[in-house]
mmCIF file of C-alpha atoms in Angstrom:
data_model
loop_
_atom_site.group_PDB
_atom_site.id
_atom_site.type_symbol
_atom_site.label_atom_id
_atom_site.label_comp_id
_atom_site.label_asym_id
_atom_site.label_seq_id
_atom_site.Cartn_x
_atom_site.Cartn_y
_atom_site.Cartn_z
ATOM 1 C CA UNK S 42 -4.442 35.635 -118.911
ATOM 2 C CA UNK S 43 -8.121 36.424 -118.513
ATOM 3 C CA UNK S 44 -9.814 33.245 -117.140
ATOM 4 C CA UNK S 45 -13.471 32.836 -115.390
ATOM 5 C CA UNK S 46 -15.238 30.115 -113.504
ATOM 6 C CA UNK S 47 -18.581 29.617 -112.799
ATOM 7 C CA UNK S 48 -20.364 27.848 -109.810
ATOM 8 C CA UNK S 49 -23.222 26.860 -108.243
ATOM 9 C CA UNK S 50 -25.515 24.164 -108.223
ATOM 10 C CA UNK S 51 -26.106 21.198 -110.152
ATOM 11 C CA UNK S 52 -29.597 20.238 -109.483
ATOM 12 C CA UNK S 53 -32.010 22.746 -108.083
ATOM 13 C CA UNK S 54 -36.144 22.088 -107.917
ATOM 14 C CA UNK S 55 -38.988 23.988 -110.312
ATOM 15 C CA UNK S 56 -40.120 26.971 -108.268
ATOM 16 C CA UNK S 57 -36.528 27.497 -106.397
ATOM 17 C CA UNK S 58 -34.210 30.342 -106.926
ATOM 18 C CA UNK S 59 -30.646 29.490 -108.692
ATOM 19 C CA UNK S 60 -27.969 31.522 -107.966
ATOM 20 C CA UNK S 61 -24.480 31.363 -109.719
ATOM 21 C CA UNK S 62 -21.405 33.061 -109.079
ATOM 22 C CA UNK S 63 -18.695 33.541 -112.278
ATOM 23 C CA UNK S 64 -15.162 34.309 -110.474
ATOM 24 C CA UNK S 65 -12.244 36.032 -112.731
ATOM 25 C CA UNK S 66 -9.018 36.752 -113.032
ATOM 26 C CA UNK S 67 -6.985 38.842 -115.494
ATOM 27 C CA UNK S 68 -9.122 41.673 -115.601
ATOM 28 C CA UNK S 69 -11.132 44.295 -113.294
ATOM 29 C CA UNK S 70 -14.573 45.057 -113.652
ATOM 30 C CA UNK S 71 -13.762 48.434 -112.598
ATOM 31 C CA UNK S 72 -11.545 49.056 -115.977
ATOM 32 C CA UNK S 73 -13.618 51.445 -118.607
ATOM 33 C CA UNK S 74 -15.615 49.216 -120.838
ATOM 34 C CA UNK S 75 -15.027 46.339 -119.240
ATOM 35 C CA UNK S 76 -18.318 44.102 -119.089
ATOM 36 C CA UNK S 77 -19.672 40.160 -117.854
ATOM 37 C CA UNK S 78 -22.315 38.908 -119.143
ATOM 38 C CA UNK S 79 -24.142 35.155 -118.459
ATOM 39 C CA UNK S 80 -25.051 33.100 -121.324
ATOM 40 C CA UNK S 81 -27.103 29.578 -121.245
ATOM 41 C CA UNK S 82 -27.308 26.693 -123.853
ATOM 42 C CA UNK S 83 -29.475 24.189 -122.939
ATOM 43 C CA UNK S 84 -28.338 20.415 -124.191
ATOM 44 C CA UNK S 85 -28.173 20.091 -127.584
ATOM 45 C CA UNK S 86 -29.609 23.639 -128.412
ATOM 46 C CA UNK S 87 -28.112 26.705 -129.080
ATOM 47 C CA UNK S 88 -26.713 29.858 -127.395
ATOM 48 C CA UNK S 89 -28.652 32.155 -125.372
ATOM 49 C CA UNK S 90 -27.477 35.485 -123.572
ATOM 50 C CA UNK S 91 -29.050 36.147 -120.229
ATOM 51 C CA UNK S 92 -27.766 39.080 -118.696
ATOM 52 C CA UNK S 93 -24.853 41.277 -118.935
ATOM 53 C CA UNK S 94 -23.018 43.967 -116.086
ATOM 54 C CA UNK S 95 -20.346 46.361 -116.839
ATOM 55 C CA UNK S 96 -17.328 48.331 -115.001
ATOM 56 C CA UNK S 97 -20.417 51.246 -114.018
ATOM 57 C CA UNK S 98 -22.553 48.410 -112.367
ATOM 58 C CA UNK S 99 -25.046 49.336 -115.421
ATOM 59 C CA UNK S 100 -27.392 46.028 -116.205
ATOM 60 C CA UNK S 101 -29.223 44.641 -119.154
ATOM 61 C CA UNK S 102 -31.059 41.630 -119.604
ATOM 62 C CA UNK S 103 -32.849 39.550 -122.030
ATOM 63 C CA UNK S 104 -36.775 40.914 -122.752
ATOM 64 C CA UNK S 105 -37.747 37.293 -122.481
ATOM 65 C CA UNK S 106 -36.570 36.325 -119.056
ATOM 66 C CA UNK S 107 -36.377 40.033 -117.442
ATOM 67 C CA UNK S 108 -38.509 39.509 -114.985
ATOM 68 C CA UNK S 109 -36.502 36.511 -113.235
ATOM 69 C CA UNK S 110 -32.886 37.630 -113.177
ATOM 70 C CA UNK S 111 -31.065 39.967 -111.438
ATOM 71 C CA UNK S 112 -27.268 40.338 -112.361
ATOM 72 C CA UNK S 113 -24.686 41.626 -109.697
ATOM 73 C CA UNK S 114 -20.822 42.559 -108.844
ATOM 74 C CA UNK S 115 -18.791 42.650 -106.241
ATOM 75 C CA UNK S 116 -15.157 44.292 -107.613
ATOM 76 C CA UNK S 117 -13.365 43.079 -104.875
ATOM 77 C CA UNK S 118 -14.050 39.611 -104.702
ATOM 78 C CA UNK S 119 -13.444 39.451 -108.768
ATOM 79 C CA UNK S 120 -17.285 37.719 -108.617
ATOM 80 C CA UNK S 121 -19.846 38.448 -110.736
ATOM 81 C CA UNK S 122 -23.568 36.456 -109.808
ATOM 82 C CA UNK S 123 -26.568 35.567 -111.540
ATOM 83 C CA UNK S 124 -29.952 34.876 -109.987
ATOM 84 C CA UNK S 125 -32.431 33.282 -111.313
ATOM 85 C CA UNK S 126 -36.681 32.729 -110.002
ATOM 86 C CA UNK S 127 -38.832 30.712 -109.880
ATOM 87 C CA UNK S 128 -36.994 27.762 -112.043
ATOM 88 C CA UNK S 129 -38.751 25.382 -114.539
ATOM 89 C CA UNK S 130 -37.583 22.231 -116.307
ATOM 90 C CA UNK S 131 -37.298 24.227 -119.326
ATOM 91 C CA UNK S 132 -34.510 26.178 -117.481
ATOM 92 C CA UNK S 133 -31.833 23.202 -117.346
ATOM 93 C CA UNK S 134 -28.797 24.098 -119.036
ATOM 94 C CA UNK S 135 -25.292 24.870 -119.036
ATOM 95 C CA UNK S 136 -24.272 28.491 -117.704
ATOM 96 C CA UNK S 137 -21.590 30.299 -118.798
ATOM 97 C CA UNK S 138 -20.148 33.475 -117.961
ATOM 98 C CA UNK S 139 -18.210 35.437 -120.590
ATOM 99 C CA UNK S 140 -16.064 38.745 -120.561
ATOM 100 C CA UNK S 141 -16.145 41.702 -123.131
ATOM 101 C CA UNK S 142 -13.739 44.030 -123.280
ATOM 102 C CA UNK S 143 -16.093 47.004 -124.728
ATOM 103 C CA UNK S 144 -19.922 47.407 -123.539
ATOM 104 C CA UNK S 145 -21.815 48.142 -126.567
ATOM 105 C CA UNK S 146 -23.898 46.990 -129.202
ATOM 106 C CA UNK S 147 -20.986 45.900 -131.359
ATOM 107 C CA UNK S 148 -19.612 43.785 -128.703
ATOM 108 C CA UNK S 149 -17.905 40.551 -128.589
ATOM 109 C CA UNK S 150 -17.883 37.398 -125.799
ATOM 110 C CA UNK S 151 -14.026 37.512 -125.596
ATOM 111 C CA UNK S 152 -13.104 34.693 -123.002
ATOM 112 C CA UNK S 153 -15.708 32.399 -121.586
ATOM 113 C CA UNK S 154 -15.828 30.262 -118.454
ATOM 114 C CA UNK S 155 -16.096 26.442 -118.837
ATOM 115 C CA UNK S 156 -19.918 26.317 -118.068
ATOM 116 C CA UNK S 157 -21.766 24.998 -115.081
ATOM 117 C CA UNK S 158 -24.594 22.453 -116.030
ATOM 118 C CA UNK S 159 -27.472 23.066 -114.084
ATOM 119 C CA UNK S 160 -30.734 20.604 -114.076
ATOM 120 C CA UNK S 161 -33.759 21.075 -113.024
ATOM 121 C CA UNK S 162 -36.313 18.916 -111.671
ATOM 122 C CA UNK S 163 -40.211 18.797 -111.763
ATOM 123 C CA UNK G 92 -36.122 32.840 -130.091
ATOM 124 C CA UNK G 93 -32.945 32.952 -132.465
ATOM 125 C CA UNK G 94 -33.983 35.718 -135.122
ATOM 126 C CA UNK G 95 -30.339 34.705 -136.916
ATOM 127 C CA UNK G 96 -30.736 32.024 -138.944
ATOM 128 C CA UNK G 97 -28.329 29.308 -140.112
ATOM 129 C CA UNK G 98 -27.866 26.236 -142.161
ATOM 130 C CA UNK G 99 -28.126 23.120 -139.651
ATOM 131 C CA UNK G 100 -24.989 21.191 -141.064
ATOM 132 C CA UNK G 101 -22.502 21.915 -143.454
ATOM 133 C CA UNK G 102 -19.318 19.393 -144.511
ATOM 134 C CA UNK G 103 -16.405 19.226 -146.712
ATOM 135 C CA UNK G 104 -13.598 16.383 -147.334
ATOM 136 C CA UNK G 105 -10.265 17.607 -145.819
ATOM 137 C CA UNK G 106 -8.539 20.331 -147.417
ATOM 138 C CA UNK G 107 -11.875 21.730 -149.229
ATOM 139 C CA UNK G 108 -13.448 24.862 -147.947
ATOM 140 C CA UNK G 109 -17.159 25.325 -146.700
ATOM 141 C CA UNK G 110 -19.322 28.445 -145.759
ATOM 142 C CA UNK G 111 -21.745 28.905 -142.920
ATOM 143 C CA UNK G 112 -24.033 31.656 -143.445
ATOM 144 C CA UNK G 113 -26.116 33.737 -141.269
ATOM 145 C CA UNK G 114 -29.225 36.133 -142.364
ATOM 146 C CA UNK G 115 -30.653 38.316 -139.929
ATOM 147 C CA UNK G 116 -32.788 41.581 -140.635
ATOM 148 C CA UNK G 117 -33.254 45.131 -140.588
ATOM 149 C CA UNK G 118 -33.223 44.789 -136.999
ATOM 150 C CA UNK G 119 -29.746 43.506 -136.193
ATOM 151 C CA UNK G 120 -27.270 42.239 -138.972
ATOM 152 C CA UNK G 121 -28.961 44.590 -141.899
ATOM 153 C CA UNK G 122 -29.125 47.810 -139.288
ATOM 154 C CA UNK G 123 -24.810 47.092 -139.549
ATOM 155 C CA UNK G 124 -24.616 45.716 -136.430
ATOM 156 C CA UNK G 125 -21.437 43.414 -136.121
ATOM 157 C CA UNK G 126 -21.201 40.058 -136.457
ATOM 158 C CA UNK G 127 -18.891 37.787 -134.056
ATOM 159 C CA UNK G 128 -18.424 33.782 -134.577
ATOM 160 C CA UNK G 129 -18.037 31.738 -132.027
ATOM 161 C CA UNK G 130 -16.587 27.920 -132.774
ATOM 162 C CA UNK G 131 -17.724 25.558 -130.303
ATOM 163 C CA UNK G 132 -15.843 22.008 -130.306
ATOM 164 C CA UNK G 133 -17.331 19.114 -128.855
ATOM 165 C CA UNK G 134 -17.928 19.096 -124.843
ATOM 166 C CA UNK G 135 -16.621 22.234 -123.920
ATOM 167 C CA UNK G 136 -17.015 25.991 -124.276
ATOM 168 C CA UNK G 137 -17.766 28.377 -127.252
ATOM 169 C CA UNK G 138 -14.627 30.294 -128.147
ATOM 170 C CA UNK G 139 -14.675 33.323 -130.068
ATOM 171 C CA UNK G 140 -13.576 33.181 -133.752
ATOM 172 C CA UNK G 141 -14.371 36.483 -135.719
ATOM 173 C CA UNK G 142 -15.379 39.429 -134.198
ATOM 174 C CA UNK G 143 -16.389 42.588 -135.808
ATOM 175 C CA UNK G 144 -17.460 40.646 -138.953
ATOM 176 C CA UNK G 145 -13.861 39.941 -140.287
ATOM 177 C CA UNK G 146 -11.199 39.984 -137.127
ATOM 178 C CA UNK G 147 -9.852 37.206 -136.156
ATOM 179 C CA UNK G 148 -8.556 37.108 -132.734
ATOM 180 C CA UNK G 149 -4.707 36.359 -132.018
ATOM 181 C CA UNK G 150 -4.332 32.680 -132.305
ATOM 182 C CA UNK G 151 -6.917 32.033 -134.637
ATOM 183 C CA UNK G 152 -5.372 30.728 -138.773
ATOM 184 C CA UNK G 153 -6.142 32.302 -141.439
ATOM 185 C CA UNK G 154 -8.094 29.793 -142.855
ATOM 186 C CA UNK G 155 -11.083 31.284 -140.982
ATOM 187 C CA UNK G 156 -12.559 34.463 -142.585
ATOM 188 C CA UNK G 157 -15.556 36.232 -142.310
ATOM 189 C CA UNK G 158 -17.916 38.783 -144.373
ATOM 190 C CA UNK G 159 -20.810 40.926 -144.309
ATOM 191 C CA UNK G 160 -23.147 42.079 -146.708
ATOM 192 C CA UNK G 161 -26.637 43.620 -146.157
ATOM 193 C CA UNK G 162 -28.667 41.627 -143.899
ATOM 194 C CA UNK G 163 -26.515 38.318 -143.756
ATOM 195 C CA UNK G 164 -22.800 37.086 -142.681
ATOM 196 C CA UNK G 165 -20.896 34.934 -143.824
ATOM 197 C CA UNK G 166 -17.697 32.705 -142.225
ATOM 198 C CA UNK G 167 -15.958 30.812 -144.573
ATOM 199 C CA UNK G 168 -12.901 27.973 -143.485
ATOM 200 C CA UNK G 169 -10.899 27.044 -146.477
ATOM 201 C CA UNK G 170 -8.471 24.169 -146.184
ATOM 202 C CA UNK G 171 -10.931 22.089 -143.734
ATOM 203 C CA UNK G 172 -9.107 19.599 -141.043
ATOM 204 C CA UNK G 173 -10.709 17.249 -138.794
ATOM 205 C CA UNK G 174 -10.282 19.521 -135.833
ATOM 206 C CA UNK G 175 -12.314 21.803 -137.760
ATOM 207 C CA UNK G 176 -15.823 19.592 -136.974
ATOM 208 C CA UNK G 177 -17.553 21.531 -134.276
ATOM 209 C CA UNK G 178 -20.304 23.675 -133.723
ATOM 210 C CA UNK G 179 -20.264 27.514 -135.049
ATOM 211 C CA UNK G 180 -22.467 30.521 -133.651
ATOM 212 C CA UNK G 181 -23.318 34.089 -134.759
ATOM 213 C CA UNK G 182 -24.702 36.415 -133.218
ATOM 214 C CA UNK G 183 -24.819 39.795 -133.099
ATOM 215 C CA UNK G 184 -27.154 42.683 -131.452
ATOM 216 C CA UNK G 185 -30.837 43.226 -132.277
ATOM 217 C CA UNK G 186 -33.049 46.081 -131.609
ATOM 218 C CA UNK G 187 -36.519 45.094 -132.608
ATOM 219 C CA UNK G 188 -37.236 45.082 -128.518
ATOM 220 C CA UNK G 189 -37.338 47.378 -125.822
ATOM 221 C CA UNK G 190 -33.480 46.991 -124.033
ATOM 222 C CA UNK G 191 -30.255 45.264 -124.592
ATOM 223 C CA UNK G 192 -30.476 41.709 -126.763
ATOM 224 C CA UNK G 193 -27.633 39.802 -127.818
ATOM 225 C CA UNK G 194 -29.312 37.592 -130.030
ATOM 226 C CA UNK G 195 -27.131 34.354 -131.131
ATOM 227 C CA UNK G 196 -27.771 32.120 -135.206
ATOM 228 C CA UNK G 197 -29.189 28.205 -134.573
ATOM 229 C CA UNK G 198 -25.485 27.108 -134.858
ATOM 230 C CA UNK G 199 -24.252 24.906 -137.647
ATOM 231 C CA UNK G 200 -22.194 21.824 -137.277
ATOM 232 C CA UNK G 201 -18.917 21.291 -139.363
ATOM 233 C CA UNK G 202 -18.329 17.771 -140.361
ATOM 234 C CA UNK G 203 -15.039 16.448 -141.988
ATOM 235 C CA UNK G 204 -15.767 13.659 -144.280
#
């Protein structure tokens, strides 16, 4: 059973760094094709992907928010972490982190984590 | 920036069916670039519905299907039930910019009348 869990903090200021750590089970990030990525939704608006890593520690990220997120692994701790500068109100959301099973274009958020809201004050 | 667009609300008395579509572009859903549904219920986490365009996952009725033609999608839910009402994504992939980008529809809401 493939489960995930993200956490980090709940209130962070504008102009601080977020980080946010997504911990598994039920799968290795060292299988072939195997892939995390982080996806936001800020309340009462829709989906948005962040950042994704697969099993070869290759990274992608969104062209919009490139420049402000790095996306890590560590294989042995079954973690996965997102950071995020220099935050902004607009920023507040909740954070999930979702498992593929296959890393390409085609691909599909197979199990998701239960979200970690995250607020952000000016 | 959603570039998949969606009908805000749809709704249906119980037992009738409803469709939610989805139109992209030549950049993502009309290049054939699959399309995944996610159903998101009230207060907790999206949970995937369709994948490649007409799969349903294990678990998921039959009264879910989904469909692809050209630049748009399609997921249809015949039979509606009140646990039906909830939030539904698309998304697929689009390459109109430099790198990877997962690009998810507005979301529509299911009522149940």
């Amino acid at each position: 059973q493939v489960t995930l869990t993200e956490s980090g903090p709940a209130l962070v200021k504008a102009t601080q760094t977020l980080t946010l750590t997504c911990t598994f089970s039920g799968f290795s990030l060292t299988t072939s094709g195997m892939c995390v990525s982080w996806i936001r939704q800020p309340p009462g608006k829709a989906l948005e992907w962040l950042a994704l890593i697969d099993w070869e520690d290759d990274k992608y990220y969104t062209p919009f928010l490139q420049t402000r997120l790095t996306i890590s692994k560590d294989t042995s701790k079954k973690q996965v972490v997102l950071t995020m500068t220099n935050l902004d109100p607009a920023d507040t959301a909740t954070y999930y982190c979702a498992q593929s099973p296959n890393t390409n274009y085609d691909l599909a958020f197979t199990s998701w984590g239960q979200g970690t809201l995250v607020s952000v004050s000016s | 920036q959603s570039v998949l667009t969606q009908p805000p609300s749809v709704s249906g008395a119980p037992g009738q069916g409803v469709t939610i579509s989805c139109t992209g572009s030549s950049s993502n859903v009309g290049a054939g670039y699959d399309v995944n549904w996610y159903q998101q219920l009230p207060g907790t986490a999206p949970k995937l519905l369709i994948y490649g365009n007409t799969n349903r996952p294990s678990g998921v009725p039959d009264r879910f299907s989904g469909s692809r033609s050209g630049t748009s999608a399609t997921l249809a839910i015949t039979g509606l039930q009140a646990e039906d009402e909830a939030d539904y994504y698309c998304q697929s992939y689009d390459s109109s910019l430099s790198g990877h980008n997962y690009v998810f529809g507005v979301g529509t809401r299911v009522t149940v009348l």
